[in-house]
Amino acid sequence: MQQSSTFSFKEILSHTSSLQSVFEQGIEINTRDATGQTLLISATLKNDYALVQALLEQAGIDVNLPDSHGRTALMYAMSSPHLPILEELLGDNRIAVNQQDSRGSTALMLAAALGLCRIVSLILPPFFRHREEKP
């Protein structure tokens, strides 16, 4: 994973949402920007469904890579005004629904604390799927 203090994905994505354009700038898939965000987190915050889909198709992407606050794309997707990104992330078997942020909260805990019942209902099936997969 590459860390950079010289650019912001928010700034880059304000000019393009083409994954090819981002990669042409020499940015690696799991790079963090100056704010500690990954490209997947930034695309999620921008609510760019097509870019999130394209990123999830990339080999080597760490879908659970947190930002500097320990928050993942899944955690940020809960605040998205549209559910498709959240549903797309939850449908990816690599998503760790039990991953904790720097305060020890999981996506399910955050959604429950915020009273986001619809989101809790979306997180629960993957939560139980991941629990059943553990030995």
Coordinates of C-alpha atoms in Angstrom, one line a residue:
M1 CA 0.0 0.0 0.0
Q2 CA 1.3 3.4 -0.9
Q3 CA 0.7 6.5 1.3
S4 CA 1.0 10.0 -0.2
S5 CA 0.7 13.4 1.3
T6 CA 0.7 15.2 -2.0
F7 CA -2.7 14.6 -3.4
S8 CA -6.4 14.2 -2.6
F9 CA -8.7 11.6 -4.2
K10 CA -11.5 14.1 -3.7
E11 CA -9.7 16.6 -5.9
I12 CA -8.8 14.0 -8.5
L13 CA -12.3 12.6 -8.6
S14 CA -13.7 16.1 -9.0
H15 CA -12.0 16.2 -12.5
T16 CA -12.6 12.6 -13.5
S17 CA -14.3 9.4 -12.5
S18 CA -12.4 7.3 -15.0
L19 CA -10.4 4.6 -13.3
Q20 CA -8.1 4.6 -16.3
S21 CA -7.3 8.3 -15.8
V22 CA -6.5 7.7 -12.1
F23 CA -4.2 4.8 -12.9
E24 CA -2.5 6.9 -15.6
Q25 CA -1.4 9.3 -12.9
G26 CA 0.6 6.4 -11.4
I27 CA -1.7 5.8 -8.5
E28 CA -1.9 2.3 -7.2
I29 CA -5.1 0.6 -6.3
N30 CA -4.6 0.6 -2.5
T31 CA -3.0 4.0 -2.1
R32 CA -4.1 6.4 0.6
D33 CA -4.2 10.1 -0.2
A34 CA -3.2 13.0 2.0
T35 CA -6.4 12.7 4.1
G36 CA -5.8 8.9 4.6
Q37 CA -8.6 7.9 2.3
T38 CA -8.4 5.1 -0.3
L39 CA -9.8 5.4 -3.8
L40 CA -12.6 3.1 -2.8
I41 CA -13.6 5.2 0.2
S42 CA -13.4 8.4 -1.9
A43 CA -15.6 6.9 -4.7
T44 CA -18.0 5.8 -2.0
L45 CA -18.2 9.3 -0.5
K46 CA -18.6 10.8 -3.9
N47 CA -21.5 8.3 -4.4
D48 CA -19.9 7.2 -7.7
Y49 CA -21.6 3.8 -8.2
A50 CA -19.9 3.1 -11.5
L51 CA -16.4 3.8 -10.1
V52 CA -17.1 1.6 -7.0
Q53 CA -18.1 -1.2 -9.3
A54 CA -15.0 -0.8 -11.4
L55 CA -12.8 -0.7 -8.3
L56 CA -14.4 -3.9 -6.9
E57 CA -13.4 -5.6 -10.2
Q58 CA -9.7 -4.7 -9.8
A59 CA -7.4 -7.5 -8.8
G60 CA -5.5 -6.8 -5.7
I61 CA -7.9 -4.2 -4.2
D62 CA -8.1 -4.4 -0.4
V63 CA -11.8 -3.6 0.1
N64 CA -11.4 -3.5 3.8
L65 CA -8.5 -1.0 3.9
P66 CA -9.4 1.7 6.4
D67 CA -8.7 5.4 6.3
S68 CA -6.8 7.2 9.1
H69 CA -9.8 6.9 11.4
G70 CA -10.1 3.2 10.9
R71 CA -13.3 3.6 8.8
T72 CA -13.8 1.5 5.7
A73 CA -15.8 2.1 2.5
L74 CA -18.6 0.0 4.0
M75 CA -18.8 2.3 7.0
Y76 CA -19.0 5.4 4.8
A77 CA -21.5 3.8 2.4
M78 CA -24.0 3.8 5.2
S79 CA -24.2 7.6 5.0
S80 CA -24.7 7.5 1.2
P81 CA -28.0 9.0 0.1
H82 CA -28.5 5.9 -2.2
L83 CA -28.3 2.3 -1.1
P84 CA -26.8 0.7 -4.3
I85 CA -23.2 1.3 -3.2
L86 CA -23.9 -0.2 0.2
E87 CA -25.6 -3.2 -1.4
E88 CA -22.7 -3.6 -3.9
L89 CA -20.2 -3.6 -1.1
L90 CA -22.3 -6.0 1.0
G91 CA -22.5 -8.3 -2.0
D92 CA -18.8 -8.6 -2.2
N93 CA -17.6 -11.7 -0.3
R94 CA -14.3 -9.9 0.6
I95 CA -16.0 -7.3 2.7
A96 CA -15.3 -7.8 6.4
V97 CA -18.6 -6.7 8.0
N98 CA -17.1 -7.2 11.5
Q99 CA -14.1 -5.0 11.0
Q100 CA -13.8 -2.3 13.7
D101 CA -12.9 1.3 13.3
S102 CA -10.4 3.1 15.6
R103 CA -13.1 3.3 18.3
G104 CA -14.0 -0.4 18.2
S105 CA -17.3 0.1 16.3
T106 CA -18.3 -2.1 13.4
A107 CA -20.6 -1.1 10.5
L108 CA -23.5 -2.9 12.2
M109 CA -22.8 -1.1 15.5
L110 CA -22.6 2.3 13.7
A111 CA -25.8 1.7 11.8
A112 CA -27.7 0.6 14.9
A113 CA -26.4 3.6 17.0
L114 CA -27.6 5.9 14.3
G115 CA -31.0 4.2 14.1
L116 CA -30.6 3.3 10.5
C117 CA -33.0 0.3 10.6
R118 CA -33.0 -0.3 6.8
I119 CA -29.2 -0.4 6.8
V120 CA -29.1 -2.7 9.8
S121 CA -31.3 -5.1 7.9
L122 CA -29.0 -5.0 4.9
I123 CA -25.9 -5.7 7.1
L124 CA -27.3 -8.6 9.1
P125 CA -27.3 -11.3 6.4
P126 CA -23.6 -10.7 5.4
F127 CA -22.8 -10.5 9.2
F128 CA -24.2 -13.9 9.8
R129 CA -22.7 -15.3 6.5
H130 CA -19.2 -14.2 7.8
R131 CA -19.9 -15.7 11.2
E132 CA -20.8 -19.1 9.7
E133 CA -17.6 -19.1 7.6
K134 CA -15.3 -19.0 10.6
P135 CA -14.2 -22.4 12.0

